[in-house]
mmCIF file of C-alpha atoms in Angstrom:
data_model
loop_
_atom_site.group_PDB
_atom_site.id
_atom_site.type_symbol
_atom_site.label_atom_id
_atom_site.label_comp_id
_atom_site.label_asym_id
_atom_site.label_seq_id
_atom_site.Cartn_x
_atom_site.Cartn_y
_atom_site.Cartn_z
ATOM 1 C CA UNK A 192 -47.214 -68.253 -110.234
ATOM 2 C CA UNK A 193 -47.258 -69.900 -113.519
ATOM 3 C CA UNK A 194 -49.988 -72.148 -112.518
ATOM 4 C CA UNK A 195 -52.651 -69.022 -112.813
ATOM 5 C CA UNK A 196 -51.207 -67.520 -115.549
ATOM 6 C CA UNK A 197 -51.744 -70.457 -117.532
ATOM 7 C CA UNK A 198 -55.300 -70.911 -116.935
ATOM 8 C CA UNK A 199 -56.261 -71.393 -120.653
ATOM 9 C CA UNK A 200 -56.010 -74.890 -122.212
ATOM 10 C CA UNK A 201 -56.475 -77.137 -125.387
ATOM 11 C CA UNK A 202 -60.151 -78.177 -125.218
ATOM 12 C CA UNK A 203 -63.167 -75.735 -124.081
ATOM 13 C CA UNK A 204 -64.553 -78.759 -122.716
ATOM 14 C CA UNK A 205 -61.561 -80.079 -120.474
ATOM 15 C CA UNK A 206 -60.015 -79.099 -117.433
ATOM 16 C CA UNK A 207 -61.216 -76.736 -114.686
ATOM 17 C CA UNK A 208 -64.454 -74.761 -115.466
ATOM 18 C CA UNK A 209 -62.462 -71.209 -114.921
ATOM 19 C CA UNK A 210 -60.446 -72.374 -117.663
ATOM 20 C CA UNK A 211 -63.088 -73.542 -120.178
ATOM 21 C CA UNK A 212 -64.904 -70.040 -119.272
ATOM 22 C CA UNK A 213 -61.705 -68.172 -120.798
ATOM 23 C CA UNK A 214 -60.983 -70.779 -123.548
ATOM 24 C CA UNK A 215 -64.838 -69.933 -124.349
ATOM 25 C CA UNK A 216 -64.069 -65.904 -124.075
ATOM 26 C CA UNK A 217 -61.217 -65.856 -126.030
ATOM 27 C CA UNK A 218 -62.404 -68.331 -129.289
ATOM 28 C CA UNK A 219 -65.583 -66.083 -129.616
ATOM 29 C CA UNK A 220 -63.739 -63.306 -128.988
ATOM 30 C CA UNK A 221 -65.835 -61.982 -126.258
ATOM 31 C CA UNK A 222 -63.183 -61.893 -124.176
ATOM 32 C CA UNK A 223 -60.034 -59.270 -125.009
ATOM 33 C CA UNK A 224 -56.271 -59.453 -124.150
ATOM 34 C CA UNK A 225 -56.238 -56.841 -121.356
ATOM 35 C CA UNK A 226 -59.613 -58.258 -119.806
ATOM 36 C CA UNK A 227 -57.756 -62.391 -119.641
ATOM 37 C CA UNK A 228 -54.565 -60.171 -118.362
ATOM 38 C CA UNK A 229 -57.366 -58.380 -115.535
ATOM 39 C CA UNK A 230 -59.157 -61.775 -114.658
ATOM 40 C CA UNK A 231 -55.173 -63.480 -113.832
ATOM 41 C CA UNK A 232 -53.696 -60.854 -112.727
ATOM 42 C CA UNK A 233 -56.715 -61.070 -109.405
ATOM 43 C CA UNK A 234 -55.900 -64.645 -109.519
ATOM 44 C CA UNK A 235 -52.627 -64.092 -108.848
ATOM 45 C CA UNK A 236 -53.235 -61.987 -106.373
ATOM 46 C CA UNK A 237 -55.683 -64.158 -104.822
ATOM 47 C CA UNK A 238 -53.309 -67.256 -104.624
ATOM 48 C CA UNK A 239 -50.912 -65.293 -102.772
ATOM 49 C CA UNK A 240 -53.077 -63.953 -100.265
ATOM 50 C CA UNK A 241 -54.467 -68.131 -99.904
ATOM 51 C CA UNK A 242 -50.960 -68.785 -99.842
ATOM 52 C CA UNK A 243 -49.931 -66.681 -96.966
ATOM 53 C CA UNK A 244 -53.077 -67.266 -95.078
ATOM 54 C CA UNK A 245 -52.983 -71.386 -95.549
ATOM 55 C CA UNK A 246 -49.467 -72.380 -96.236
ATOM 56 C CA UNK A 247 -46.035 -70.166 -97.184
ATOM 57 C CA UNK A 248 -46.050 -68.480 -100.305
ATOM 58 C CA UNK A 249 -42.069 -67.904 -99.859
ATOM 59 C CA UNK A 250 -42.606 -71.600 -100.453
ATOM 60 C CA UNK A 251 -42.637 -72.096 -104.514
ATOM 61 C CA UNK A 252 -44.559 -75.694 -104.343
ATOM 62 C CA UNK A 253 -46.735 -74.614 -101.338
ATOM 63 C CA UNK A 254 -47.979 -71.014 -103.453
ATOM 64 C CA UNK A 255 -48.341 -73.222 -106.052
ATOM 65 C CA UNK A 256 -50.396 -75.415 -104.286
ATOM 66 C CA UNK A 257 -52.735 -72.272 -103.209
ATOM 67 C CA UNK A 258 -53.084 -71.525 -107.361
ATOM 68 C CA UNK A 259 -54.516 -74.946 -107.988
ATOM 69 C CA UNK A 260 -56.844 -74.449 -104.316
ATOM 70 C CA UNK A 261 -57.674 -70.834 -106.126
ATOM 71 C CA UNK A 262 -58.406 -72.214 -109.938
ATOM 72 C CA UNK A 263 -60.916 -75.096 -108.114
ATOM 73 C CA UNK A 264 -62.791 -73.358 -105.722
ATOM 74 C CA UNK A 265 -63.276 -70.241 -108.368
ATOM 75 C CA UNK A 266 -64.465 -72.903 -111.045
ATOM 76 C CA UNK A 267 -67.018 -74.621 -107.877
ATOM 77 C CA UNK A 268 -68.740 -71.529 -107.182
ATOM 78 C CA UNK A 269 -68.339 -69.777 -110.733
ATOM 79 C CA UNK A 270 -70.377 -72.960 -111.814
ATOM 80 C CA UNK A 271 -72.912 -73.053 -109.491
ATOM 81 C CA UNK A 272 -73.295 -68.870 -110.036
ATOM 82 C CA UNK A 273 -73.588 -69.577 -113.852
ATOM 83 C CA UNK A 274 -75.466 -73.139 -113.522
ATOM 84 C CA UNK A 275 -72.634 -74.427 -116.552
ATOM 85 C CA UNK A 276 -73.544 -71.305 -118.101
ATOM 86 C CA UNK A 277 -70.424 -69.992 -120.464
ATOM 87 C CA UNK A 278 -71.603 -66.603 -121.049
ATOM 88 C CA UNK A 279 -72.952 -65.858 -117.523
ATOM 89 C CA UNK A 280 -69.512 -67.319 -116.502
ATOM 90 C CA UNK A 281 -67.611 -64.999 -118.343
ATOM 91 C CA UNK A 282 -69.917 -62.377 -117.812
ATOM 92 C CA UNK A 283 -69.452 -62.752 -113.976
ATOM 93 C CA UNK A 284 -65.398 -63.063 -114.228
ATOM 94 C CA UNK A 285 -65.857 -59.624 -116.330
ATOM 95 C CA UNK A 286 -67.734 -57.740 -113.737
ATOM 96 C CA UNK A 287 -64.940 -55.845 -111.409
ATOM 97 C CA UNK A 288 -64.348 -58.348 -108.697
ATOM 98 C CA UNK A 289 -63.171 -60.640 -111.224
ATOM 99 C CA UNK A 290 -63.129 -64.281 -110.016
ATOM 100 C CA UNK A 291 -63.501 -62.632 -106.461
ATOM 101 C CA UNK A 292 -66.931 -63.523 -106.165
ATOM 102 C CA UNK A 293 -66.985 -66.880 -107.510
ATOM 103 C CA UNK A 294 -64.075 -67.835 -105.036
ATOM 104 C CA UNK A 295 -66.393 -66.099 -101.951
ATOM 105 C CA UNK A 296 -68.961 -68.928 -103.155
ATOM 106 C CA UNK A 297 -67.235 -71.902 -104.263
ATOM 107 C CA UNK A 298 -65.615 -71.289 -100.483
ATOM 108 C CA UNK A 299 -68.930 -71.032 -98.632
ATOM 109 C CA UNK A 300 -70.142 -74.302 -101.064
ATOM 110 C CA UNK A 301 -67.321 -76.011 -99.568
ATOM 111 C CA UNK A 302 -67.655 -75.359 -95.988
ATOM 112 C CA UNK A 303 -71.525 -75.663 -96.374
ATOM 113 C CA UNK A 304 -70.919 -79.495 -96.681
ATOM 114 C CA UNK A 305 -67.671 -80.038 -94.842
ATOM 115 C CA UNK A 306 -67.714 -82.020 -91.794
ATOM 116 C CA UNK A 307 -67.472 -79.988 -88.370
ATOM 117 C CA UNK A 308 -63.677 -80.214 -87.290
ATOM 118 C CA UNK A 309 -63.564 -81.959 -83.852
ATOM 119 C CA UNK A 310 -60.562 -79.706 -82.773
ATOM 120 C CA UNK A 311 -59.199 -76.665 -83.953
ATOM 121 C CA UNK A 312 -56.198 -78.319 -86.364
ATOM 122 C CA UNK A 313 -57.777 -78.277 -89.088
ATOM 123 C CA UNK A 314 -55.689 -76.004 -91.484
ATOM 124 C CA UNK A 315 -58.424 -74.503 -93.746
ATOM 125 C CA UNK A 316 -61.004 -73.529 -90.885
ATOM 126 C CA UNK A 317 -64.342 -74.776 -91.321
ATOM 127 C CA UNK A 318 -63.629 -75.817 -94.790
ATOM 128 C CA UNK A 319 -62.147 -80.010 -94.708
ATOM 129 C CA UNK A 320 -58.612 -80.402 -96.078
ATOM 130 C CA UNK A 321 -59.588 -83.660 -97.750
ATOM 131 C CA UNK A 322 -62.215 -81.811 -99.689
ATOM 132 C CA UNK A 323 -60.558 -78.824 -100.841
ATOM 133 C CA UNK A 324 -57.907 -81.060 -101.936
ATOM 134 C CA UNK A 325 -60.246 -83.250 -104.456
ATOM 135 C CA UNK A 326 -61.967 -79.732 -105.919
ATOM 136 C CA UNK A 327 -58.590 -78.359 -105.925
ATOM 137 C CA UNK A 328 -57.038 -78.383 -109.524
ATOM 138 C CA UNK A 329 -53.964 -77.470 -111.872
ATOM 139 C CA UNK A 330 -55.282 -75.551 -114.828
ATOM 140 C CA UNK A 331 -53.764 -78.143 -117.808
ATOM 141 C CA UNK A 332 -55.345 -80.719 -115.654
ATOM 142 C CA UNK A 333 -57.265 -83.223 -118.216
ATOM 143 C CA UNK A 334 -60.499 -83.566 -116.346
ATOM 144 C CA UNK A 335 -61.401 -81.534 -113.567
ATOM 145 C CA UNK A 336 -63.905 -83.358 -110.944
ATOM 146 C CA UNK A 337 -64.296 -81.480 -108.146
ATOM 147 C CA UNK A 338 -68.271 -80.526 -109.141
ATOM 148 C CA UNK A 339 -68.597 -84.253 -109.013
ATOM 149 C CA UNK A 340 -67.047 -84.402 -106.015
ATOM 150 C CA UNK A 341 -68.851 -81.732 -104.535
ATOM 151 C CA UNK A 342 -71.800 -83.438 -105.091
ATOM 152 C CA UNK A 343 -70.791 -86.905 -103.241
ATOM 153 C CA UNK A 344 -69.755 -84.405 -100.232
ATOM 154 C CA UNK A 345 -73.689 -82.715 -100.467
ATOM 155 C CA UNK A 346 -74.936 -86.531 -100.263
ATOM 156 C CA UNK A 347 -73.194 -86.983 -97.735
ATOM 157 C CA UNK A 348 -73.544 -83.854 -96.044
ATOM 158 C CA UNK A 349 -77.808 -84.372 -96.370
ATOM 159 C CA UNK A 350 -77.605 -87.973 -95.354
ATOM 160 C CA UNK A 351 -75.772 -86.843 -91.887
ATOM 161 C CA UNK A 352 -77.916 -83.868 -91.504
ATOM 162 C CA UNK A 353 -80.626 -86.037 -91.980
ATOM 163 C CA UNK A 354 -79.884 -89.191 -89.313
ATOM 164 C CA UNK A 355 -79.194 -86.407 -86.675
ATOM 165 C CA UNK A 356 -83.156 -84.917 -87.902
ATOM 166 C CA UNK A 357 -84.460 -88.340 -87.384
ATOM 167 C CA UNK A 358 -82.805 -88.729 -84.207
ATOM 168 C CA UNK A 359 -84.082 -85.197 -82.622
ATOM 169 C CA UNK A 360 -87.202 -85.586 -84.399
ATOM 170 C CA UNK A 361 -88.913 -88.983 -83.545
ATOM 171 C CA UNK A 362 -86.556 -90.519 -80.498
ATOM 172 C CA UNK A 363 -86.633 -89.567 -76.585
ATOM 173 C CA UNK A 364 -83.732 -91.535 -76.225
ATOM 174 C CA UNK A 365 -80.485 -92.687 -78.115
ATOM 175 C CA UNK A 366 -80.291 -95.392 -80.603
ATOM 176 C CA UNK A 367 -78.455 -98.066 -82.544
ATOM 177 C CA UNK A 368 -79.812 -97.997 -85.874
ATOM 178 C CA UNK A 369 -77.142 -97.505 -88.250
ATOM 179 C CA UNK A 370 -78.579 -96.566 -91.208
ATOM 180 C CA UNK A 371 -81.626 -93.877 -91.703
ATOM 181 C CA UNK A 372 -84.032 -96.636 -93.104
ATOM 182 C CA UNK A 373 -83.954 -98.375 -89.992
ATOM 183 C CA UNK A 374 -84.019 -95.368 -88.423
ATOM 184 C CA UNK A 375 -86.941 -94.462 -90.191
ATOM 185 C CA UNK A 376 -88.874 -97.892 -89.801
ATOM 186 C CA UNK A 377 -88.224 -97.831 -85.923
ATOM 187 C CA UNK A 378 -89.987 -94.484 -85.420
ATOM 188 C CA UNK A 379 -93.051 -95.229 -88.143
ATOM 189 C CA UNK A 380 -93.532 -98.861 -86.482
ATOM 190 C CA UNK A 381 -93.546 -97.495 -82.878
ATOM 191 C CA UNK A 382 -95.969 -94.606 -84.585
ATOM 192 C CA UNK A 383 -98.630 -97.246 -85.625
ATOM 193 C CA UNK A 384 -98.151 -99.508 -82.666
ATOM 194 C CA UNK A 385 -98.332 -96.769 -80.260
ATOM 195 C CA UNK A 386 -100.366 -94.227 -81.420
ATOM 196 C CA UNK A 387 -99.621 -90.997 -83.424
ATOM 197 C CA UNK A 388 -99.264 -88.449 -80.289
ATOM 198 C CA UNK A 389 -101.478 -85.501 -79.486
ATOM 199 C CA UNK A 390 -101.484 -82.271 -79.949
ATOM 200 C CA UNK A 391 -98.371 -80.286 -81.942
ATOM 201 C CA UNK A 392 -96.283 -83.245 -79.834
ATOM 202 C CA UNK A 393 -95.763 -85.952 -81.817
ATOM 203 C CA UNK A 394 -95.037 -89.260 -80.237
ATOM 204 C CA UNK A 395 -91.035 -90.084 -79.859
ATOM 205 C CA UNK A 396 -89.608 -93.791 -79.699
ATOM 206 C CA UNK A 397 -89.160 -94.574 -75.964
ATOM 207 C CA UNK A 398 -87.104 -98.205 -74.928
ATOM 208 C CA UNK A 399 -90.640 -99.219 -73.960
ATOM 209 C CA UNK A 400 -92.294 -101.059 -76.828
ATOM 210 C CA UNK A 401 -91.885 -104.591 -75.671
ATOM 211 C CA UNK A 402 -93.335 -104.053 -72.317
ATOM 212 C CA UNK A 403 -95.970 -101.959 -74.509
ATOM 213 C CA UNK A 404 -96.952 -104.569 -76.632
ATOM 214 C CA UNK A 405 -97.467 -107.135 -73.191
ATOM 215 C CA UNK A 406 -98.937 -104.987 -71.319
ATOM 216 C CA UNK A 407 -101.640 -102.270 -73.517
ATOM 217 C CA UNK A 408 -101.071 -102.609 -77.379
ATOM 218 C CA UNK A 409 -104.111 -104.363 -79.140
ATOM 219 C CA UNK A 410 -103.036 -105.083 -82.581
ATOM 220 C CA UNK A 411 -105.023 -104.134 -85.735
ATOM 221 C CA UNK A 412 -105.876 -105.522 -88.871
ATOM 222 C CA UNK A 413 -106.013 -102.686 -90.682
ATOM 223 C CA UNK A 414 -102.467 -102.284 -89.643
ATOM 224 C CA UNK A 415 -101.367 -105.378 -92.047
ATOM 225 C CA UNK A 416 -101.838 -103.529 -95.365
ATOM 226 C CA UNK A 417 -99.206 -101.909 -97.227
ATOM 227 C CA UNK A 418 -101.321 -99.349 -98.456
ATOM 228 C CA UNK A 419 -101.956 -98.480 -95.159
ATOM 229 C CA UNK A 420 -98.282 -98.467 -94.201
ATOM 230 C CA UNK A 421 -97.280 -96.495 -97.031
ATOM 231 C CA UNK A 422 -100.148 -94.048 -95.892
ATOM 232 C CA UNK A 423 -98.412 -93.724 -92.864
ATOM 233 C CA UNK A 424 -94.998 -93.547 -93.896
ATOM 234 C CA UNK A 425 -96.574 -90.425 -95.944
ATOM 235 C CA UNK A 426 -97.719 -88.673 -92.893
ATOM 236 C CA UNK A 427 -94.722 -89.543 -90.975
ATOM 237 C CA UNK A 428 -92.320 -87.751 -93.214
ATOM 238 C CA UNK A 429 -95.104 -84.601 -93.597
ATOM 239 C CA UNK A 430 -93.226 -83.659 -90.285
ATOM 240 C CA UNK A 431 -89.914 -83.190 -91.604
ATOM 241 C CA UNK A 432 -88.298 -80.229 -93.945
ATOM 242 C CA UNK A 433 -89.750 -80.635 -97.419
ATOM 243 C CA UNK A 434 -86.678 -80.485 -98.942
ATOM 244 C CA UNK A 435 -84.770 -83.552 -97.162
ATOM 245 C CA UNK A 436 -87.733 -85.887 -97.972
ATOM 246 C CA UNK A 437 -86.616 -86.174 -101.338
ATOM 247 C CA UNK A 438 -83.571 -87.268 -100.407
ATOM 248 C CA UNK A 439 -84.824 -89.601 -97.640
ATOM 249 C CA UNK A 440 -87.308 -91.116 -100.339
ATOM 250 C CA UNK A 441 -83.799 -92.353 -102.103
ATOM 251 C CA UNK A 442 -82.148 -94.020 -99.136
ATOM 252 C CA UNK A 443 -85.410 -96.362 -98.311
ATOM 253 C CA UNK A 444 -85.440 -99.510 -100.544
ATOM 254 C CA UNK A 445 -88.010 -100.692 -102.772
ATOM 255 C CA UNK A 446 -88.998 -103.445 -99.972
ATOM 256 C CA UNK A 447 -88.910 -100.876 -97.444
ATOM 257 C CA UNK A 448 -93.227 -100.908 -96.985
ATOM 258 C CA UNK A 449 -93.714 -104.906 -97.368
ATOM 259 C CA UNK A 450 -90.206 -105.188 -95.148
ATOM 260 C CA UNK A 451 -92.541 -103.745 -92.158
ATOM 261 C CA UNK A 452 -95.225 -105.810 -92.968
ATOM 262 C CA UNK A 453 -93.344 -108.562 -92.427
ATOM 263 C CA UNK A 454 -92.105 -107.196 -88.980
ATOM 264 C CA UNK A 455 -95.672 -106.912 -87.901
ATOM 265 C CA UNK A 456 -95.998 -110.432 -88.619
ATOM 266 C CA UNK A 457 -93.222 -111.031 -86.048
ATOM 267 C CA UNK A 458 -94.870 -108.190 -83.782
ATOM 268 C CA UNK A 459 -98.145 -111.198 -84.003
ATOM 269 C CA UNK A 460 -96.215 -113.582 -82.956
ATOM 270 C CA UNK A 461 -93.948 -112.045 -80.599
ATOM 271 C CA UNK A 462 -96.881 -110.619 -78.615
ATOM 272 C CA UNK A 463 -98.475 -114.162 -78.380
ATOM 273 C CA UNK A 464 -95.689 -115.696 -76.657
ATOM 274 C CA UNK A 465 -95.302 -112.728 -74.325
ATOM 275 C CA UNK A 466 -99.485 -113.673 -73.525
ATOM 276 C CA UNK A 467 -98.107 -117.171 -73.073
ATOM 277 C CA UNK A 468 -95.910 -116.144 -70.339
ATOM 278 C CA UNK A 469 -92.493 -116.446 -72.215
ATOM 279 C CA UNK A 470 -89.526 -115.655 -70.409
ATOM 280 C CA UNK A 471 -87.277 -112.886 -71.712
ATOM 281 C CA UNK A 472 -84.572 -115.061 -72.690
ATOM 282 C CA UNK A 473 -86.959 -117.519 -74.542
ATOM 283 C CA UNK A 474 -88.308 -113.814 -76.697
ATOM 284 C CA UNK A 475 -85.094 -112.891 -77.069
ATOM 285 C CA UNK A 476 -84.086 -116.276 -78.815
ATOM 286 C CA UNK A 477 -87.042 -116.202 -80.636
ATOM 287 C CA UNK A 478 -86.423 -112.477 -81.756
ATOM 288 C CA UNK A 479 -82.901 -113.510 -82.977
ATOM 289 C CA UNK A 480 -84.026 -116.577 -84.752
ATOM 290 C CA UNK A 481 -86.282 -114.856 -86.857
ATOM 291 C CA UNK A 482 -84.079 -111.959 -87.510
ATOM 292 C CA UNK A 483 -81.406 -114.300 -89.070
ATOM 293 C CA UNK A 484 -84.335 -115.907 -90.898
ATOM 294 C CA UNK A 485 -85.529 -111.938 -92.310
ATOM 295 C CA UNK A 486 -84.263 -108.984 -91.057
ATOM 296 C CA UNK A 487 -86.619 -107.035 -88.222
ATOM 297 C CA UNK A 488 -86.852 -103.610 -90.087
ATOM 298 C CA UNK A 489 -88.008 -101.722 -87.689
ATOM 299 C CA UNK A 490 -88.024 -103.495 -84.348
ATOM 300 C CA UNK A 491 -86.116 -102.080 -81.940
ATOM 301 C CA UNK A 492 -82.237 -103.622 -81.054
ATOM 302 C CA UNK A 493 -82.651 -103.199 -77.320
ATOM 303 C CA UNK A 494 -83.176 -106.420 -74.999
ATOM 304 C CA UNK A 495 -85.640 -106.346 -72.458
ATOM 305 C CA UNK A 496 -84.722 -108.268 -69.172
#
């Protein structure tokens, strides 16, 4: 178990948070010899219970394997407890439990943004094996990353959370966008095209917007303004948890408003050959013609024979 033991190492500012904590207790000395002694003799104890739990701690590479998993999910949670804090950091490690309760929430960090296992063989429960292995970390390690990679897994943790909002959220029915702008620009140009809903219901996407357009939709002008759009877009994403939209604001590019514009201008001319008596195969050729030309953001993939 010399991986725990040797949790201190050269720089304050290298290596595994847990470690910098105790390189920062014991340089200003607010951190004695029997307390470091206290705080790794719980990590020791806490590798081998991970150990026999996860792996085989009669196994010397597999326990220690479960130090490093120990040293990085303590140094996850103790920095999101302490927000990079030293002094709250040691403070914490101080307190009785030790490193106890920074390992409870580095843990529930990490399965907080894991993807849900699709079967029942994955080895860490609810907690992915490809994640715990990039936070975890040997304690002379130069530079520790797993808070950066934390944060790529939170991304991508929102931004999946997210699609699956958009889906429930504005679509009756399954589609093939696959990323959230176009997502996103499907459900706010069948919103202006088809009306905003009534009531506490607010209108879903159905697979009915081409025969919509033929048959009942009456375009606007006031439609072909971005300030308009962008109004829209506004009240659109009123409708979803305020703290996602933040995120959602990042994925949509800068062209994302005058990108819709531009499919109304198709939606004009699209709706003029339907009046004309088009066939479907003549709007679908046109459709994919002048989505080579500029992408469609926002009009929907199906085809309507």
């Amino acid at each position: 178990m010399s991986q725990v033991t040797q949790l201190v190492i050269r720089e304050s500012n290298q290596g595994p948070f847990l470690s910098q904590v105790l390189r920062f207790g014991t340089d200003s000395e607010r951190l004695s010899t029997q307390q470091l002694a206290a705080i790794k003799g719980k990590a020791v104890l806490m590798s081998l219970k991970f150990a026999d739990k996860y792996y085989n701690k009669y196994k010397m590479h597999l326990l220690e394997q479960a130090a490093h998993d120990v040293i990085g999910v303590v140094s996850l949670g103790l920095q999101e407890l302490s927000q990079r804090d030293a002094a709250k950091a040691l403070a914490l490690l101080q307190a009785p439990e030790g490193p106890i309760k920074p390992f409870q929430k580095g843990w529930s960090m990490l399965i907080s943004v894991s993807p849900k296992p699709l079967g029942s063989n994955n080895l860490f429960g609810d907690v992915d094996a490809r994640l715990l292995d990039k936070i975890s970390s040997p304690p002379d390690v130069e530079e520790w990353q797993g808070w950066q990679e934390y944060e790529k897994a939170l991304v991508e943790h929102n931004k999946a959370r997210l699609m699956s909002l958009i889906d429930q959220h504005f679509f009756a029915c399954e589609n093939d966008h696959p990323t959230m702008e176009d997502k996103l620009a499907e459900a706010l140009l069948y919103r202006i095209l088809c009306g905003q809903g009534s009531g506490t219901a607010p209108l879903k996407v159905k697979q009915d917007l081409k025969r919509r357009l033929a048959r009942d939709i009456v375009l606007q002008e006031a439609w072909y303004d971005t300030d308009y759009l962008a109004a829209q877009l506004d009240l659109m994403l009123t409708e979803l948890p305020g703290e996602l939209i933040a995120g959602l604001r990042q994925e949509l590019s800068r062209g994302f408003v005058s990108n819709l514009l531009h499919t109304l201008g198709f939606v004009r001319q699209y709706q003029q050959l339907q009046q004309e008596g088009a066939s479907p195969e003549k709007l679908d050729n046109m459709e994919m013609r002048a989505g080579l030309k500029h992408p469609l953001l926002g009009w929907p993939l199906y085809h309507d024979f």
